[in-house]
CSV table of N, CA and C in Angstrom, one decimal:
chain,number,residue,atom,x,y,z
A,1,MET,N,19.2,-2.9,17.1
A,1,MET,CA,18.0,-3.1,16.4
A,1,MET,C,17.0,-3.8,17.2
A,2,PHE,N,17.3,-4.9,17.9
A,2,PHE,CA,16.4,-5.5,18.8
A,2,PHE,C,17.2,-6.1,19.9
A,3,VAL,N,16.5,-6.3,21.0
A,3,VAL,CA,17.1,-6.9,22.2
A,3,VAL,C,16.2,-8.2,22.5
A,4,THR,N,16.9,-9.2,22.9
A,4,THR,CA,16.2,-10.4,23.3
A,4,THR,C,16.3,-10.6,24.8
A,5,HIS,N,15.4,-11.3,25.3
A,5,HIS,CA,15.4,-11.6,26.7
A,5,HIS,C,15.1,-13.1,26.9
A,6,GLU,N,15.8,-13.8,27.7
A,6,GLU,CA,15.7,-15.2,27.9
A,6,GLU,C,14.2,-15.7,28.2
A,7,ALA,N,13.5,-14.8,28.9
A,7,ALA,CA,12.1,-15.2,29.2
A,7,ALA,C,11.2,-15.2,27.9
A,8,LEU,N,11.7,-14.6,26.8
A,8,LEU,CA,10.9,-14.6,25.6
A,8,LEU,C,11.4,-15.6,24.6
A,9,LYS,N,12.3,-16.4,25.0
A,9,LYS,CA,12.8,-17.5,24.1
A,9,LYS,C,11.7,-18.6,23.9
A,10,HIS,N,11.5,-19.0,22.7
A,10,HIS,CA,10.5,-20.0,22.5
A,10,HIS,C,10.9,-21.3,23.1
A,11,PRO,N,10.1,-22.0,23.8
A,11,PRO,CA,10.5,-23.3,24.5
A,11,PRO,C,11.0,-24.4,23.6
A,12,VAL,N,10.5,-24.4,22.3
A,12,VAL,CA,10.9,-25.4,21.4
A,12,VAL,C,11.7,-24.8,20.3
A,13,GLN,N,12.9,-25.2,20.1
A,13,GLN,CA,13.8,-24.7,19.0
A,13,GLN,C,13.8,-25.7,17.9
A,14,LEU,N,13.7,-25.1,16.6
A,14,LEU,CA,13.5,-26.0,15.5
A,14,LEU,C,14.9,-26.4,14.9
A,15,ASP,N,15.9,-25.6,15.1
A,15,ASP,CA,17.2,-26.0,14.6
A,15,ASP,C,18.3,-25.4,15.4
A,16,ARG,N,19.6,-25.8,15.2
A,16,ARG,CA,20.7,-25.4,16.0
A,16,ARG,C,21.3,-24.1,15.4
A,17,GLU,N,20.9,-23.7,14.2
A,17,GLU,CA,21.6,-22.5,13.6
A,17,GLU,C,20.8,-21.2,13.8
A,18,SER,N,19.6,-21.3,14.4
A,18,SER,CA,18.8,-20.1,14.7
A,18,SER,C,18.1,-20.3,16.0
A,19,THR,N,17.6,-19.2,16.5
A,19,THR,CA,16.8,-19.2,17.7
A,19,THR,C,15.5,-18.6,17.5
A,20,ALA,N,14.4,-19.2,17.9
A,20,ALA,CA,13.1,-18.7,17.7
A,20,ALA,C,12.7,-18.0,19.0
A,21,TRP,N,12.1,-16.8,18.9
A,21,TRP,CA,11.7,-16.0,20.0
A,21,TRP,C,10.2,-15.7,20.0
A,22,ARG,N,9.5,-15.7,21.1
A,22,ARG,CA,8.1,-15.3,21.2
A,22,ARG,C,7.9,-13.8,21.2
A,23,GLY,N,9.0,-13.1,21.4
A,23,GLY,CA,8.9,-11.6,21.4
A,23,GLY,C,10.3,-11.1,21.5
A,24,ILE,N,10.4,-9.8,21.1
A,24,ILE,CA,11.7,-9.1,21.1
A,24,ILE,C,11.4,-7.7,21.5
A,25,GLU,N,12.4,-7.0,22.0
A,25,GLU,CA,12.3,-5.6,22.4
A,25,GLU,C,12.9,-4.8,21.2
A,26,LEU,N,12.2,-3.9,20.6
A,26,LEU,CA,12.7,-3.1,19.5
A,26,LEU,C,13.6,-2.0,20.1
A,27,ALA,N,14.7,-1.8,19.5
A,27,ALA,CA,15.6,-0.7,20.0
A,27,ALA,C,15.9,0.2,18.8
A,28,LEU,N,14.8,0.8,18.4
A,28,LEU,CA,14.9,1.7,17.2
A,28,LEU,C,15.1,3.1,17.6
A,29,HIS,N,16.2,3.7,17.1
A,29,HIS,CA,16.5,5.1,17.4
A,29,HIS,C,16.4,5.9,16.2
A,30,HIS,N,16.0,5.4,15.1
A,30,HIS,CA,15.8,6.1,13.9
A,30,HIS,C,14.9,5.3,13.0
A,31,PRO,N,14.4,5.9,11.9
A,31,PRO,CA,13.5,5.1,10.9
A,31,PRO,C,14.3,3.9,10.3
A,32,MET,N,13.5,2.9,10.0
A,32,MET,CA,14.0,1.7,9.4
A,32,MET,C,13.1,1.2,8.3
A,33,PHE,N,13.5,0.2,7.5
A,33,PHE,CA,12.7,-0.4,6.5
A,33,PHE,C,12.2,-1.7,6.9
A,34,LEU,N,10.9,-2.0,6.6
A,34,LEU,CA,10.3,-3.3,6.8
A,34,LEU,C,10.1,-3.9,5.4
A,35,VAL,N,10.8,-4.9,5.1
A,35,VAL,CA,10.8,-5.5,3.7
A,35,VAL,C,10.2,-6.9,3.7
A,36,THR,N,9.2,-7.1,2.9
A,36,THR,CA,8.6,-8.4,2.8
A,36,THR,C,8.9,-9.0,1.4
A,37,CYS,N,9.4,-10.3,1.5
A,37,CYS,CA,9.8,-11.0,0.3
A,37,CYS,C,8.9,-12.2,0.1
A,38,PHE,N,8.8,-12.7,-1.1
A,38,PHE,CA,8.1,-14.0,-1.4
A,38,PHE,C,9.0,-14.9,-2.1
A,39,SER,N,9.2,-16.1,-1.6
A,39,SER,CA,10.0,-17.1,-2.2
A,39,SER,C,9.1,-18.2,-2.8
A,40,SER,N,9.2,-18.4,-4.1
A,40,SER,CA,8.4,-19.4,-4.7
A,40,SER,C,9.0,-20.8,-4.3
A,41,ASP,N,10.3,-20.9,-4.0
A,41,ASP,CA,10.9,-22.1,-3.5
A,41,ASP,C,10.3,-22.6,-2.2
A,42,ASP,N,10.0,-21.7,-1.3
A,42,ASP,CA,9.4,-22.1,0.0
A,42,ASP,C,7.9,-21.9,0.0
A,43,ASP,N,7.4,-21.2,-1.0
A,43,ASP,CA,6.0,-20.8,-1.1
A,43,ASP,C,5.6,-20.1,0.2
A,44,ALA,N,6.5,-19.1,0.6
A,44,ALA,CA,6.2,-18.4,1.8
A,44,ALA,C,6.7,-17.0,1.7
A,45,SER,N,6.1,-16.1,2.5
A,45,SER,CA,6.6,-14.7,2.7
A,45,SER,C,7.4,-14.6,3.9
A,46,ARG,N,8.4,-13.8,3.8
A,46,ARG,CA,9.3,-13.5,5.0
A,46,ARG,C,9.5,-12.0,5.1
A,47,THR,N,9.6,-11.5,6.3
A,47,THR,CA,9.7,-10.0,6.5
A,47,THR,C,11.0,-9.7,7.3
A,48,PHE,N,11.7,-8.7,6.9
A,48,PHE,CA,13.0,-8.3,7.4
A,48,PHE,C,12.9,-6.8,7.9
A,49,LEU,N,13.6,-6.5,8.9
A,49,LEU,CA,13.8,-5.1,9.4
A,49,LEU,C,15.2,-4.7,9.0
A,50,LEU,N,15.3,-3.7,8.1
A,50,LEU,CA,16.7,-3.3,7.6
A,50,LEU,C,17.0,-1.9,8.2
A,51,HIS,N,18.3,-1.7,8.5
A,51,HIS,CA,18.8,-0.6,9.2
A,51,HIS,C,18.7,0.7,8.4
A,52,GLY,N,19.0,0.6,7.1
A,52,GLY,CA,19.0,1.9,6.3
A,52,GLY,C,19.1,1.6,4.8
A,53,THR,N,19.4,2.7,4.1
A,53,THR,CA,19.4,2.6,2.6
A,53,THR,C,20.5,1.8,2.0
A,54,ILE,N,21.6,1.8,2.6
A,54,ILE,CA,22.8,0.9,2.1
A,54,ILE,C,22.4,-0.5,2.2
A,55,GLU,N,21.8,-0.9,3.3
A,55,GLU,CA,21.3,-2.3,3.5
A,55,GLU,C,20.2,-2.7,2.5
A,56,LEU,N,19.3,-1.7,2.3
A,56,LEU,CA,18.2,-1.9,1.4
A,56,LEU,C,18.8,-2.1,0.0
A,57,ASN,N,19.8,-1.3,-0.4
A,57,ASN,CA,20.4,-1.5,-1.7
A,57,ASN,C,21.0,-2.9,-1.9
A,58,GLU,N,21.8,-3.3,-0.9
A,58,GLU,CA,22.4,-4.6,-0.9
A,58,GLU,C,21.3,-5.7,-1.0
A,59,PHE,N,20.3,-5.5,-0.2
A,59,PHE,CA,19.2,-6.5,-0.2
A,59,PHE,C,18.5,-6.6,-1.5
A,60,ALA,N,18.2,-5.4,-2.1
A,60,ALA,CA,17.5,-5.4,-3.4
A,60,ALA,C,18.3,-6.0,-4.5
A,61,ASN,N,19.6,-5.9,-4.4
A,61,ASN,CA,20.5,-6.4,-5.5
A,61,ASN,C,20.7,-7.9,-5.3
A,62,LYS,N,20.7,-8.4,-4.1
A,62,LYS,CA,20.9,-9.9,-3.8
A,62,LYS,C,19.7,-10.7,-3.6
A,63,THR,N,18.6,-10.0,-3.2
A,63,THR,CA,17.3,-10.7,-2.9
A,63,THR,C,17.5,-12.1,-2.3
A,64,PRO,N,18.1,-12.2,-1.1
A,64,PRO,CA,18.4,-13.5,-0.6
A,64,PRO,C,17.2,-14.3,-0.2
A,65,ALA,N,16.0,-13.6,-0.1
A,65,ALA,CA,14.8,-14.3,0.4
A,65,ALA,C,13.7,-14.4,-0.6
A,66,GLY,N,14.0,-14.1,-1.8
A,66,GLY,CA,13.0,-14.1,-2.9
A,66,GLY,C,12.7,-12.7,-3.4
A,67,LYS,N,11.6,-12.5,-4.1
A,67,LYS,CA,11.3,-11.3,-4.7
A,67,LYS,C,10.7,-10.3,-3.6
A,68,ILE,N,11.1,-9.1,-3.6
A,68,ILE,CA,10.5,-8.1,-2.7
A,68,ILE,C,9.1,-7.8,-3.2
A,69,THR,N,8.2,-8.0,-2.3
A,69,THR,CA,6.8,-7.7,-2.6
A,69,THR,C,6.2,-6.5,-1.9
A,70,ASP,N,6.8,-6.1,-0.8
A,70,ASP,CA,6.3,-5.0,-0.1
A,70,ASP,C,7.4,-4.3,0.7
A,71,LEU,N,7.3,-3.0,0.8
A,71,LEU,CA,8.3,-2.2,1.5
A,71,LEU,C,7.6,-1.1,2.3
A,72,HIS,N,7.9,-0.9,3.5
A,72,HIS,CA,7.4,0.1,4.4
A,72,HIS,C,8.5,0.8,5.1
A,73,LEU,N,8.3,2.1,5.3
A,73,LEU,CA,9.2,2.9,6.1
A,73,LEU,C,8.6,3.0,7.5
A,74,LEU,N,9.3,2.5,8.5
A,74,LEU,CA,8.8,2.4,9.9
A,74,LEU,C,9.5,3.6,10.6
A,75,GLN,N,8.6,4.5,11.2
A,75,GLN,CA,9.1,5.6,11.9
A,75,GLN,C,8.7,5.6,13.3
A,76,PRO,N,9.6,5.5,14.3
A,76,PRO,CA,9.3,5.6,15.7
A,76,PRO,C,8.6,6.9,16.0
A,77,PRO,N,7.8,7.0,17.1
A,77,PRO,CA,7.1,8.2,17.4
A,77,PRO,C,7.9,9.5,17.4
A,78,TRP,N,9.1,9.4,17.9
A,78,TRP,CA,9.9,10.6,18.0
A,78,TRP,C,10.4,11.1,16.6
A,79,TRP,N,10.2,10.2,15.6
A,79,TRP,CA,10.6,10.7,14.2
A,79,TRP,C,9.4,10.9,13.3
A,80,SER,N,8.2,10.4,13.7
A,80,SER,CA,7.0,10.4,12.9
A,80,SER,C,6.3,11.7,12.8
A,81,GLY,N,6.6,12.6,13.7
A,81,GLY,CA,5.9,13.9,13.8
A,81,GLY,C,4.6,13.8,14.4
A,82,SER,N,4.3,12.6,15.0
A,82,SER,CA,3.0,12.4,15.8
A,82,SER,C,3.3,11.7,17.1
A,83,SER,N,2.3,11.4,17.8
A,83,SER,CA,2.5,10.7,19.1
A,83,SER,C,2.6,9.2,18.9
A,84,GLY,N,2.4,8.7,17.7
A,84,GLY,CA,2.5,7.3,17.5
A,84,GLY,C,3.4,6.9,16.4
A,85,TRP,N,3.5,5.6,16.1
A,85,TRP,CA,4.3,5.0,15.1
A,85,TRP,C,3.7,5.4,13.7
A,86,ALA,N,4.6,5.7,12.8
A,86,ALA,CA,4.1,5.9,11.4
A,86,ALA,C,4.7,4.8,10.5
A,87,ILE,N,3.8,4.3,9.7
A,87,ILE,CA,4.3,3.3,8.7
A,87,ILE,C,3.8,3.8,7.3
A,88,LYS,N,4.8,4.0,6.5
A,88,LYS,CA,4.5,4.6,5.1
A,88,LYS,C,4.9,3.5,4.1
A,89,ARG,N,3.9,3.2,3.2
A,89,ARG,CA,4.2,2.2,2.2
A,89,ARG,C,5.0,2.9,1.1
A,90,MET,N,6.0,2.2,0.6
A,90,MET,CA,6.8,2.6,-0.6
A,90,MET,C,6.3,1.9,-1.8
A,91,SER,N,6.5,2.6,-3.0
A,91,SER,CA,6.1,2.0,-4.2
A,91,SER,C,7.2,1.6,-5.2
A,92,GLU,N,8.4,2.2,-4.9
A,92,GLU,CA,9.6,1.9,-5.7
A,92,GLU,C,10.9,1.9,-4.9
A,93,ILE,N,11.8,1.1,-5.3
A,93,ILE,CA,13.2,1.2,-4.8
A,93,ILE,C,14.1,1.6,-6.0
A,94,LEU,N,14.8,2.7,-5.8
A,94,LEU,CA,15.6,3.3,-6.8
A,94,LEU,C,17.1,3.3,-6.3
A,95,LEU,N,18.0,3.4,-7.3
A,95,LEU,CA,19.4,3.5,-7.0
A,95,LEU,C,19.8,5.0,-7.1
A,96,GLN,N,20.3,5.6,-6.1
A,96,GLN,CA,20.8,7.0,-6.2
A,96,GLN,C,22.2,6.8,-6.6
A,97,GLU,N,22.4,7.0,-7.9
A,97,GLU,CA,23.7,6.7,-8.5
A,97,GLU,C,24.8,7.6,-8.1
A,98,ALA,N,24.6,8.9,-8.0
A,98,ALA,CA,25.6,9.9,-7.7
A,98,ALA,C,24.9,10.9,-6.7
A,99,PRO,N,24.8,10.6,-5.4
A,99,PRO,CA,24.2,11.5,-4.5
A,99,PRO,C,24.9,12.9,-4.5
A,100,PRO,N,24.2,14.0,-4.5
A,100,PRO,CA,24.7,15.3,-4.6
A,100,PRO,C,25.7,15.6,-3.5
A,101,ASP,N,25.6,15.0,-2.3
A,101,ASP,CA,26.6,15.2,-1.2
A,101,ASP,C,27.9,14.4,-1.4
A,102,GLY,N,28.0,13.6,-2.5
A,102,GLY,CA,29.2,12.9,-2.7
A,102,GLY,C,29.3,11.6,-1.9
A,103,SER,N,28.3,11.2,-1.2
A,103,SER,CA,28.3,9.9,-0.5
A,103,SER,C,28.2,8.8,-1.5
A,104,ILE,N,28.4,7.5,-1.0
A,104,ILE,CA,28.3,6.4,-1.9
A,104,ILE,C,26.9,6.1,-2.4
A,105,PRO,N,26.8,5.5,-3.6
A,105,PRO,CA,25.5,5.2,-4.1
A,105,PRO,C,24.7,4.3,-3.1
A,106,SER,N,23.4,4.6,-3.0
A,106,SER,CA,22.6,3.8,-2.1
A,106,SER,C,21.2,3.8,-2.6
A,107,ALA,N,20.3,3.1,-1.9
A,107,ALA,CA,18.9,3.0,-2.3
A,107,ALA,C,18.2,4.3,-1.9
A,108,VAL,N,17.2,4.6,-2.7
A,108,VAL,CA,16.2,5.7,-2.4
A,108,VAL,C,14.9,5.1,-2.6
A,109,THR,N,13.9,5.4,-1.8
A,109,THR,CA,12.6,4.8,-2.0
A,109,THR,C,11.6,6.0,-2.4
A,110,ARG,N,10.6,5.6,-3.1
A,110,ARG,CA,9.5,6.5,-3.4
A,110,ARG,C,8.2,6.0,-2.7
A,111,GLY,N,7.6,6.9,-1.9
A,111,GLY,CA,6.4,6.6,-1.2
A,111,GLY,C,5.2,6.6,-2.2
A,112,GLU,N,4.1,6.1,-1.7
A,112,GLU,CA,2.9,6.1,-2.5
A,112,GLU,C,2.5,7.5,-2.9
A,113,ASP,N,2.9,8.5,-2.1
A,113,ASP,CA,2.5,9.9,-2.3
A,113,ASP,C,3.5,10.6,-3.3
A,114,GLY,N,4.5,9.9,-3.8
A,114,GLY,CA,5.5,10.4,-4.7
A,114,GLY,C,6.7,11.0,-4.0
A,115,ALA,N,6.7,11.1,-2.7
A,115,ALA,CA,7.9,11.6,-2.0
A,115,ALA,C,9.1,10.6,-2.0
A,116,LEU,N,10.3,11.2,-2.1
A,116,LEU,CA,11.5,10.3,-2.1
A,116,LEU,C,12.1,10.3,-0.6
A,117,TYR,N,12.6,9.1,-0.2
A,117,TYR,CA,13.2,8.9,1.1
A,117,TYR,C,14.5,8.3,0.9
A,118,GLY,N,15.5,8.8,1.7
A,118,GLY,CA,16.8,8.2,1.6
A,118,GLY,C,17.7,8.8,2.7
A,119,GLY,N,19.0,8.6,2.6
A,119,GLY,CA,20.0,9.1,3.5
A,119,GLY,C,20.0,8.3,4.8
A,120,PHE,N,20.8,8.8,5.8
A,120,PHE,CA,20.8,8.2,7.1
A,120,PHE,C,20.9,9.3,8.1
A,121,PRO,N,20.0,9.4,9.1
A,121,PRO,CA,18.8,8.5,9.2
A,121,PRO,C,17.9,8.8,8.0
A,122,ILE,N,17.0,7.8,7.7
A,122,ILE,CA,16.1,7.8,6.5
A,122,ILE,C,15.2,9.0,6.7
A,123,ALA,N,15.1,9.9,5.8
A,123,ALA,CA,14.3,11.1,5.8
A,123,ALA,C,13.8,11.4,4.4
A,124,GLN,N,12.8,12.2,4.3
A,124,GLN,CA,12.3,12.7,3.0
A,124,GLN,C,13.4,13.5,2.4
A,125,ILE,N,13.6,13.3,1.1
A,125,ILE,CA,14.6,14.0,0.4
A,125,ILE,C,14.0,15.3,-0.2
A,126,LYS,N,14.6,16.4,0.2
A,126,LYS,CA,14.2,17.7,-0.4
A,126,LYS,C,15.2,18.1,-1.4
A,127,GLY,N,14.7,18.6,-2.5
A,127,GLY,CA,15.7,19.1,-3.6
A,127,GLY,C,16.1,18.0,-4.5
A,128,ASN,N,17.1,18.2,-5.3
A,128,ASN,CA,17.6,17.3,-6.3
A,128,ASN,C,18.3,16.1,-5.7
A,129,PRO,N,17.8,14.9,-6.0
A,129,PRO,CA,18.4,13.7,-5.4
A,129,PRO,C,19.6,13.2,-6.3
A,130,GLY,N,19.8,13.8,-7.5
A,130,GLY,CA,20.8,13.3,-8.4
A,130,GLY,C,20.2,12.2,-9.3
A,131,PRO,N,21.0,11.6,-10.2
A,131,PRO,CA,20.4,10.6,-11.1
A,131,PRO,C,19.9,9.3,-10.3
A,132,LEU,N,18.8,8.9,-10.7
A,132,LEU,CA,18.1,7.7,-10.1
A,132,LEU,C,17.8,6.7,-11.2
A,133,SER,N,18.0,5.4,-10.8
A,133,SER,CA,17.6,4.3,-11.7
A,133,SER,C,16.8,3.3,-10.9
A,134,MET,N,15.9,2.6,-11.6
A,134,MET,CA,14.9,1.7,-11.0
A,134,MET,C,15.6,0.4,-10.5
A,135,LEU,N,15.4,0.0,-9.3
A,135,LEU,CA,15.9,-1.3,-8.8
A,135,LEU,C,14.7,-2.2,-8.7
A,136,ALA,N,13.5,-1.7,-8.2
A,136,ALA,CA,12.3,-2.5,-8.1
A,136,ALA,C,11.1,-1.7,-8.0
A,137,ALA,N,10.1,-2.1,-8.8
A,137,ALA,CA,8.8,-1.5,-8.7
A,137,ALA,C,7.9,-2.4,-7.9
A,138,LEU,N,7.3,-2.0,-6.9
A,138,LEU,CA,6.6,-2.9,-6.0
A,138,LEU,C,5.1,-2.9,-6.4
A,139,PRO,N,4.5,-4.1,-6.3
A,139,PRO,CA,3.1,-4.2,-6.6
A,139,PRO,C,2.2,-3.4,-5.7
A,140,ASN,N,1.1,-2.9,-6.2
A,140,ASN,CA,0.1,-2.1,-5.4
A,140,ASN,C,-0.7,-3.0,-4.5
């Protein structure tokens, strides 16, 4: 997902349980989700990079960092269909209860254009996705 380099380590570390970096190298070989949460306890937003739909489903059900306020599908240039990065805003997180291919239930997202995204690697779903139920509607 990402690679760290000692030269990018922040010179001042705030605690012993985590490491602060000034930069990281992204090692994205497929689309991923960028999830932003707001915690009223901390009065702060935090952003996470998630590997795929199974992780998004677990994250949406546990919401460890507060309420999900924003979700984007991040597509590297070789997946985006263009020469640059594509970032698509999602409007809903849904549970794909019984995927037609027999795989385990996982999250499916709906883009602002109404398209559904799911599977691994994350791609636009063509055809019948099977029964879906709402996990989270995201604010506009």
